Short mmCIF file of C-alpha atoms in Angstrom, two decimals:
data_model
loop_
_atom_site.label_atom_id
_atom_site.label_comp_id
_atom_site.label_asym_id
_atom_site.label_seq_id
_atom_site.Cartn_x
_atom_site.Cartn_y
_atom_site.Cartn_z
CA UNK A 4 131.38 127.45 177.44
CA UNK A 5 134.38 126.36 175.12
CA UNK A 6 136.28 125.05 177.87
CA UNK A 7 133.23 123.20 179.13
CA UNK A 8 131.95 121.40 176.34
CA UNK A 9 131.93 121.15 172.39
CA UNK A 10 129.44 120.64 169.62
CA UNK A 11 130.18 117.66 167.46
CA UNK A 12 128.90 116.00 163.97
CA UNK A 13 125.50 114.79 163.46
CA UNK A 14 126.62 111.60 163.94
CA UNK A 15 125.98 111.89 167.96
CA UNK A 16 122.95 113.32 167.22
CA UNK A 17 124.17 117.05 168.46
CA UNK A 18 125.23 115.48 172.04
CA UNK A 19 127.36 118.35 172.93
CA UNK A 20 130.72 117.08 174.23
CA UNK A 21 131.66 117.12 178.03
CA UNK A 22 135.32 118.52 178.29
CA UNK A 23 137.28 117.38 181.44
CA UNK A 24 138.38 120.34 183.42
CA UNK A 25 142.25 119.94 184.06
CA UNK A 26 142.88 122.92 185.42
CA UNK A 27 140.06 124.50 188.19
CA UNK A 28 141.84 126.65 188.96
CA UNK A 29 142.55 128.74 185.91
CA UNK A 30 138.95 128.25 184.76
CA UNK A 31 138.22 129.83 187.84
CA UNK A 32 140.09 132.76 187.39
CA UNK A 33 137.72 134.49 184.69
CA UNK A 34 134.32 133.08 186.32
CA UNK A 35 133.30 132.78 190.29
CA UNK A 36 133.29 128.64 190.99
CA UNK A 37 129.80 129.08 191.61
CA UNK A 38 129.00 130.45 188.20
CA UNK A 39 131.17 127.36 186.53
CA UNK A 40 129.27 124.93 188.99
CA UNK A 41 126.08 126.50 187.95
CA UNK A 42 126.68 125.99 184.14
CA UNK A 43 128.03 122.77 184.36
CA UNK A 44 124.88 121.90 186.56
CA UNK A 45 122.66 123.35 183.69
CA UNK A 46 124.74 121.39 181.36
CA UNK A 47 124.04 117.99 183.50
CA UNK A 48 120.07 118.90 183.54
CA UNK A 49 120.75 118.85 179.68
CA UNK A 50 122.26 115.41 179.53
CA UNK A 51 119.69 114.00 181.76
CA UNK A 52 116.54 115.06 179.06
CA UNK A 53 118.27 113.46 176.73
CA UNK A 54 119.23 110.22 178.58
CA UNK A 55 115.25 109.96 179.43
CA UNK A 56 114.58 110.71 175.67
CA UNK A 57 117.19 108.03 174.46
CA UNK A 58 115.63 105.55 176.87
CA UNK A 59 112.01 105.95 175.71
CA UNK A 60 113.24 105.17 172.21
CA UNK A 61 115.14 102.44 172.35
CA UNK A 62 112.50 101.35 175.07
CA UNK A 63 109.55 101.55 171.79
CA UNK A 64 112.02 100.34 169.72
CA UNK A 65 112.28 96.76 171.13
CA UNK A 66 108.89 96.13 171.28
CA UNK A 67 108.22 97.05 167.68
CA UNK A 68 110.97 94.82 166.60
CA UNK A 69 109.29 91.43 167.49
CA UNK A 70 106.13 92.52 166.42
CA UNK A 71 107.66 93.12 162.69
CA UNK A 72 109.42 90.32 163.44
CA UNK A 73 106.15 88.24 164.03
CA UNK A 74 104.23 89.79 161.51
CA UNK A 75 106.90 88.78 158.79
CA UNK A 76 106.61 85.32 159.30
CA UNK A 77 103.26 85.31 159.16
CA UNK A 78 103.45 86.79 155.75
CA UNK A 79 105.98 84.49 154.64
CA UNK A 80 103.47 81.77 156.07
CA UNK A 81 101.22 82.88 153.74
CA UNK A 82 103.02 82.50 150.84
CA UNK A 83 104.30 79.16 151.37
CA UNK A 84 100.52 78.11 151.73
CA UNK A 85 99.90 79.69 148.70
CA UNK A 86 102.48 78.61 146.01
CA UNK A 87 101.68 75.11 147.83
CA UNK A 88 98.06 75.07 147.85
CA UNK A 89 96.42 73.61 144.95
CA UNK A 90 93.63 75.25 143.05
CA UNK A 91 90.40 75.51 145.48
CA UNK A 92 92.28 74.08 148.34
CA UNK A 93 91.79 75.94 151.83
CA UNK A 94 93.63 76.24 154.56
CA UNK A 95 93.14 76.24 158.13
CA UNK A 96 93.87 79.37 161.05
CA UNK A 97 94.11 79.89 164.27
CA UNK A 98 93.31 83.89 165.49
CA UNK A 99 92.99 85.07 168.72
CA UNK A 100 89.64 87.15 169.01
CA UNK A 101 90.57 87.92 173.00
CA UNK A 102 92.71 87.95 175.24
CA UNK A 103 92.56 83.99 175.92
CA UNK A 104 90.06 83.51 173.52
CA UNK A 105 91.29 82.01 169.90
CA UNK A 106 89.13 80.51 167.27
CA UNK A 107 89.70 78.59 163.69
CA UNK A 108 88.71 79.62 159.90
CA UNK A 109 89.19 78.19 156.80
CA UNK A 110 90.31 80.67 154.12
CA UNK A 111 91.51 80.09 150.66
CA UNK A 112 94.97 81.24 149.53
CA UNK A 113 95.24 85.12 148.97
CA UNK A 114 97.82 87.12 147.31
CA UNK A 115 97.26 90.51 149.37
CA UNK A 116 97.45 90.99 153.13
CA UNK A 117 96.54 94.12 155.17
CA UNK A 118 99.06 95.78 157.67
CA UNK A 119 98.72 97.71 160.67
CA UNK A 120 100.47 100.85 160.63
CA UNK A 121 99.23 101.75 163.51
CA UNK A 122 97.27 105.63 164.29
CA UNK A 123 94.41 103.71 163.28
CA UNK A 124 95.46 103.14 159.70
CA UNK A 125 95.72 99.79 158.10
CA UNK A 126 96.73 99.42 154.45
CA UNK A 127 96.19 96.68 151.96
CA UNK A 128 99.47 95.18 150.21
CA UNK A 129 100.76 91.92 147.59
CA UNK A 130 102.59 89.43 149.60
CA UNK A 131 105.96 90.56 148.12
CA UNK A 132 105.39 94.00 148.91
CA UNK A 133 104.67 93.21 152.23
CA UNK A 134 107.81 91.21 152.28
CA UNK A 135 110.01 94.13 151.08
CA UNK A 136 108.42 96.55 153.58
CA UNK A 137 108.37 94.12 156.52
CA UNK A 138 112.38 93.65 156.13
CA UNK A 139 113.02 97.19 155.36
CA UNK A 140 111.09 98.44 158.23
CA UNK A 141 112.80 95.20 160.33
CA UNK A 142 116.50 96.56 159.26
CA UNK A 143 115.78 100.19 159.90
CA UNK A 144 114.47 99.37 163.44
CA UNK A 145 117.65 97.42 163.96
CA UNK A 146 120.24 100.39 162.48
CA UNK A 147 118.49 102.93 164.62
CA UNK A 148 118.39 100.52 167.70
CA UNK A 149 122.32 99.62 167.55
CA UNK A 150 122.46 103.89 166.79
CA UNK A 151 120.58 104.41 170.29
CA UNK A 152 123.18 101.85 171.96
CA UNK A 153 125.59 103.97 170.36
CA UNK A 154 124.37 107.07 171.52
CA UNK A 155 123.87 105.78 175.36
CA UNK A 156 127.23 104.67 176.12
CA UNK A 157 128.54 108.16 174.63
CA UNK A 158 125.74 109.83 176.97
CA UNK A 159 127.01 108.03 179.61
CA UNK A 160 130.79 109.20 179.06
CA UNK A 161 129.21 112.83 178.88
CA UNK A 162 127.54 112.55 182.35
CA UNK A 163 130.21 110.77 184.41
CA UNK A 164 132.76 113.60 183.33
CA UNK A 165 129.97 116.45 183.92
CA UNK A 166 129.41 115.15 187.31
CA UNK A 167 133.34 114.81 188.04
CA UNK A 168 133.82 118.48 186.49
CA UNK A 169 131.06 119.67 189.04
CA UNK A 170 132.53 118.08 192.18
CA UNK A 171 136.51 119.58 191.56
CA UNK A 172 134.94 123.00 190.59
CA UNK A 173 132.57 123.31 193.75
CA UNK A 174 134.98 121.65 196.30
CA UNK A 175 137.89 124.63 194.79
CA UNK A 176 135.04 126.77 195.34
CA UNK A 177 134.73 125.80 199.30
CA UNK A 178 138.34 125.99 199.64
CA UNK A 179 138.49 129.37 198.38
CA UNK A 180 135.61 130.85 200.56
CA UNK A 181 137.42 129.13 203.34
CA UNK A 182 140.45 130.72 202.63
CA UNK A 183 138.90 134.46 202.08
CA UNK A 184 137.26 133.24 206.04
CA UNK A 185 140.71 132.42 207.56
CA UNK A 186 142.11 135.79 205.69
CA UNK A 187 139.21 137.87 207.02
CA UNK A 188 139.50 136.66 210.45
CA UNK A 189 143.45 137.11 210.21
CA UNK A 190 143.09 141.14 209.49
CA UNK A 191 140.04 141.40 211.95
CA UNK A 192 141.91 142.98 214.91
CA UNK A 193 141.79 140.62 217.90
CA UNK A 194 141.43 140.83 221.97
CA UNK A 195 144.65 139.17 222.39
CA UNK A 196 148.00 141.61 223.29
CA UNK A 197 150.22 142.55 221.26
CA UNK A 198 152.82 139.71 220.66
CA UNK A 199 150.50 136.50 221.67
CA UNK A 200 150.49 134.24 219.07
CA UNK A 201 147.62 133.44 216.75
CA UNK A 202 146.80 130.40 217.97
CA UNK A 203 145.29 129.71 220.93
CA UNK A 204 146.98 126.21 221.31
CA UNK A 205 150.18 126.11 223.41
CA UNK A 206 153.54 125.75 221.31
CA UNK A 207 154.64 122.60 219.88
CA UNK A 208 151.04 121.15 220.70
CA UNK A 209 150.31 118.61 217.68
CA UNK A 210 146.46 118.56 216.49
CA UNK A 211 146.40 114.88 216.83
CA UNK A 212 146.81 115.46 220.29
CA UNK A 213 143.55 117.65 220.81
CA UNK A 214 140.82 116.12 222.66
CA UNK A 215 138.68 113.64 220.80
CA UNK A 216 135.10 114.28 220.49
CA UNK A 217 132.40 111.46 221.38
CA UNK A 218 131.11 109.41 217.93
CA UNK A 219 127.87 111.38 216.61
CA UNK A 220 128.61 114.54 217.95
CA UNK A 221 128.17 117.07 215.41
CA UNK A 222 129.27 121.24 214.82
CA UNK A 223 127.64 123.52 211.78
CA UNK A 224 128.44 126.82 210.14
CA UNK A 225 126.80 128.59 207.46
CA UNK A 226 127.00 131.08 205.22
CA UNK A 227 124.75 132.48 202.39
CA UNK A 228 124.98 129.74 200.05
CA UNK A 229 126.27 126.94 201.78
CA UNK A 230 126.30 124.84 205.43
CA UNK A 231 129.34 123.12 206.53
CA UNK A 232 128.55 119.96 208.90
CA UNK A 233 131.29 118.03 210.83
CA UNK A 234 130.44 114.72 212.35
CA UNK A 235 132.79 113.18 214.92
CA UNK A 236 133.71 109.51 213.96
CA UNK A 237 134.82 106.26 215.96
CA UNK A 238 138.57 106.07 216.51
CA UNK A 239 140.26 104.02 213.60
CA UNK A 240 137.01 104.83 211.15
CA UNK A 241 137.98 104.15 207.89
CA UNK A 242 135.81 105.71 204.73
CA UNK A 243 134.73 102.36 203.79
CA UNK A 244 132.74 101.89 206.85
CA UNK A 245 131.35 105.15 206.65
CA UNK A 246 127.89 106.27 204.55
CA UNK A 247 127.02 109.87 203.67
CA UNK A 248 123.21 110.20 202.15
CA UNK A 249 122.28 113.47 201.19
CA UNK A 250 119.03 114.22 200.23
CA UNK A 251 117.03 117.31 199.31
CA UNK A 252 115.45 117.39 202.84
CA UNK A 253 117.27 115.67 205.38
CA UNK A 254 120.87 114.02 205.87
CA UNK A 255 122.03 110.99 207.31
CA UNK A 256 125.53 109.67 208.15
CA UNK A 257 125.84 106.19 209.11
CA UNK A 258 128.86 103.91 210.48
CA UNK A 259 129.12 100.32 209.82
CA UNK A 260 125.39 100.52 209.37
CA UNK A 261 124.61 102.20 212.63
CA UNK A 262 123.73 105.84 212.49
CA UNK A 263 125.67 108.25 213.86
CA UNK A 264 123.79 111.31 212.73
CA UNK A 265 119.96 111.51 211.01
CA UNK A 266 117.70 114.06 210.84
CA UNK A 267 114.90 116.11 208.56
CA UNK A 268 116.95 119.65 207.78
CA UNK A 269 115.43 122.63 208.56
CA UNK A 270 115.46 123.63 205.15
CA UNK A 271 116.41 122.23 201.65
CA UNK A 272 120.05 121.89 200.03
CA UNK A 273 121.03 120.25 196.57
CA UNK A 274 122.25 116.93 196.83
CA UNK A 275 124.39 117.52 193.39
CA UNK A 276 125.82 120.40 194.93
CA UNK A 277 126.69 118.78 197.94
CA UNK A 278 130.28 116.80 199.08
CA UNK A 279 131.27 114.79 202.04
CA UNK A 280 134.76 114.14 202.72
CA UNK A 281 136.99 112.29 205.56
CA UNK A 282 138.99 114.71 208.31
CA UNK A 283 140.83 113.65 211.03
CA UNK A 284 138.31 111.31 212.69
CA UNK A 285 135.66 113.39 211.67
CA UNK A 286 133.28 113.58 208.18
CA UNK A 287 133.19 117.19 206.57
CA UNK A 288 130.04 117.76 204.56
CA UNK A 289 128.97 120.38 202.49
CA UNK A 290 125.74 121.17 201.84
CA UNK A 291 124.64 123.74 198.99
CA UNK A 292 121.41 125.73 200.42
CA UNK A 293 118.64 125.11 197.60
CA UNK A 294 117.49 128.97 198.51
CA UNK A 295 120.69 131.53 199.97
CA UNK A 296 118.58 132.45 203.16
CA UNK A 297 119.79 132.09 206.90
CA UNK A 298 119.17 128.59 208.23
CA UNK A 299 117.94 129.02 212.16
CA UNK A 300 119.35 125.39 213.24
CA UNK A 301 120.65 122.45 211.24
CA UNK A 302 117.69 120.12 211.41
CA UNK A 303 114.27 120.95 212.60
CA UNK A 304 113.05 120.84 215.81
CA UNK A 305 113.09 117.13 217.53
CA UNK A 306 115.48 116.21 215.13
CA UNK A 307 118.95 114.36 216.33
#
């Protein structure tokens, strides 16, 4: 967890540290990909609570800070009507007794004033003393608001290099399973003779020159943790005309805004575990099986 992240002073309010991940490859070494992904996942789930929690605070925060606000100037209100008021003199209010309903009284000039606190408690207090705790509770609600601003942005840092982390370490972990694939299948003994080459395509044949499957058309693989989906593109299709959306239950790839492939999956992936990537006019996507079990077909039945 060193290389992952790091503790630091109070003054981040124990926001653990995201560490970017220069080398995958030797962090891999020690751990499988999948248990670095899975850390680093836990480690995002982490970050998340705590953007929530941040955002709830500062959220009560500014609405308590015009209400001290308010409630300030009505004290100081008061005692400007009372160091001008002359002895027996009144003065004249306006309340609100309901929503849209507001009346007038006539009081005389006071030198204590009751405060909310709020959890049904309401406390009795000079003018000055209201004063001095209105503006100390005014200036702590500011420090601790420009403390949560603080704390957001560096949240925010922490999150965008967790998720970056997560992407290199899972896509090094499909290329490796591909590559212990392409090694299994090369010792797996074959039906071919002795002496015929590997591959199946004639010499000197470039892959470029391979025949071009039709837009929309799809192929899948799977294996226990993951399902590989590659979706045949327009010619020319560049990556800015083409959208990926991967959700829990279903996936959808779209080009310039038409779709080319939709449908409910058969079963359920993790869209944070999951990549999409441009081939040779074709879009690669990886999808991370919420449950390791044996998918029957891609999407369910009816599906395109």
């Amino acid at each position: 967890d060193a290389q992952i992240f790091k503790k630091v002073d109070d003054s981040k309010r124990g926001i653990p540290e995201a560490l970017f991940i220069e080398n995958v490859e030797a962090m891999c070494q020690e751990r499988k990909p999948a248990d670095v992904v899975a850390r680093l996942q836990d480690l995002y789930s982490k970050y998340q609570y705590m953007q929530s929690s941040i955002v709830a605070q500062r959220a009560n925060l500014k609405v308590k800070l015009p209400d001290i606000g308010n409630a300030l100037e009505t004290v100081n209100h008061l005692i400007a009507k009372r160091d001008k008021a002359e002895e027996g003199e009144t003065s004249d209010y306006t309340y609100q007794l309901a929503e849209n309903l507001w009346a007038k009284a006539s009081a005389p000039p006071s030198q204590n004033v009751c405060l909310w606190l709020g959890a049904n408690c309401m406390l009795e207090y000079t003018l000055e003393e209201a004063v001095e705790l209105l503006q100390t509770n005014e200036a702590n609600a500011k420090t601790m608001l420009k403390g949560l601003e603080e704390d957001m942005a560096f949240l925010r840092d922490q999150i965008t290099t967790t998720e970056v982390n997560i992407a290199r370490c899972h896509n090094y972990g499909v290329k490796v399973r591909q590559k212990e694939k392409d090694d299994a299948a090369t010792k797996t003994p074959g039906s071919a003779p002795s002496g015929t080459p590997a591959s199946f395509a004639p010499p000197g044949r470039r892959e470029e020159e391979l025949p071009a499957r039709e837009p929309g058309t799809y192929t899948w693989k799977q294996d226990r943790d993951e399902v590989e989906v590659s979706v045949a593109l327009p010619p020319g299709a560049e990556k800015a005309d083409v959208k990926v959306t991967i959700l829990a239950d279903s996936l959808k790839v779209e080009h310039g805004g038409k779709p080319l492939v939709e449908g409910r999956l058969v079963a359920k992936c993790g869209p944070n575990g999951s990549t999409w990537t441009m081939g040779r006019g074709s879009v690669e996507i990886s999808l991370e099986k919420a449950e390791a079990a044996q998918w029957p077909s891609l999407f369910e039945a009816s599906e395109v």
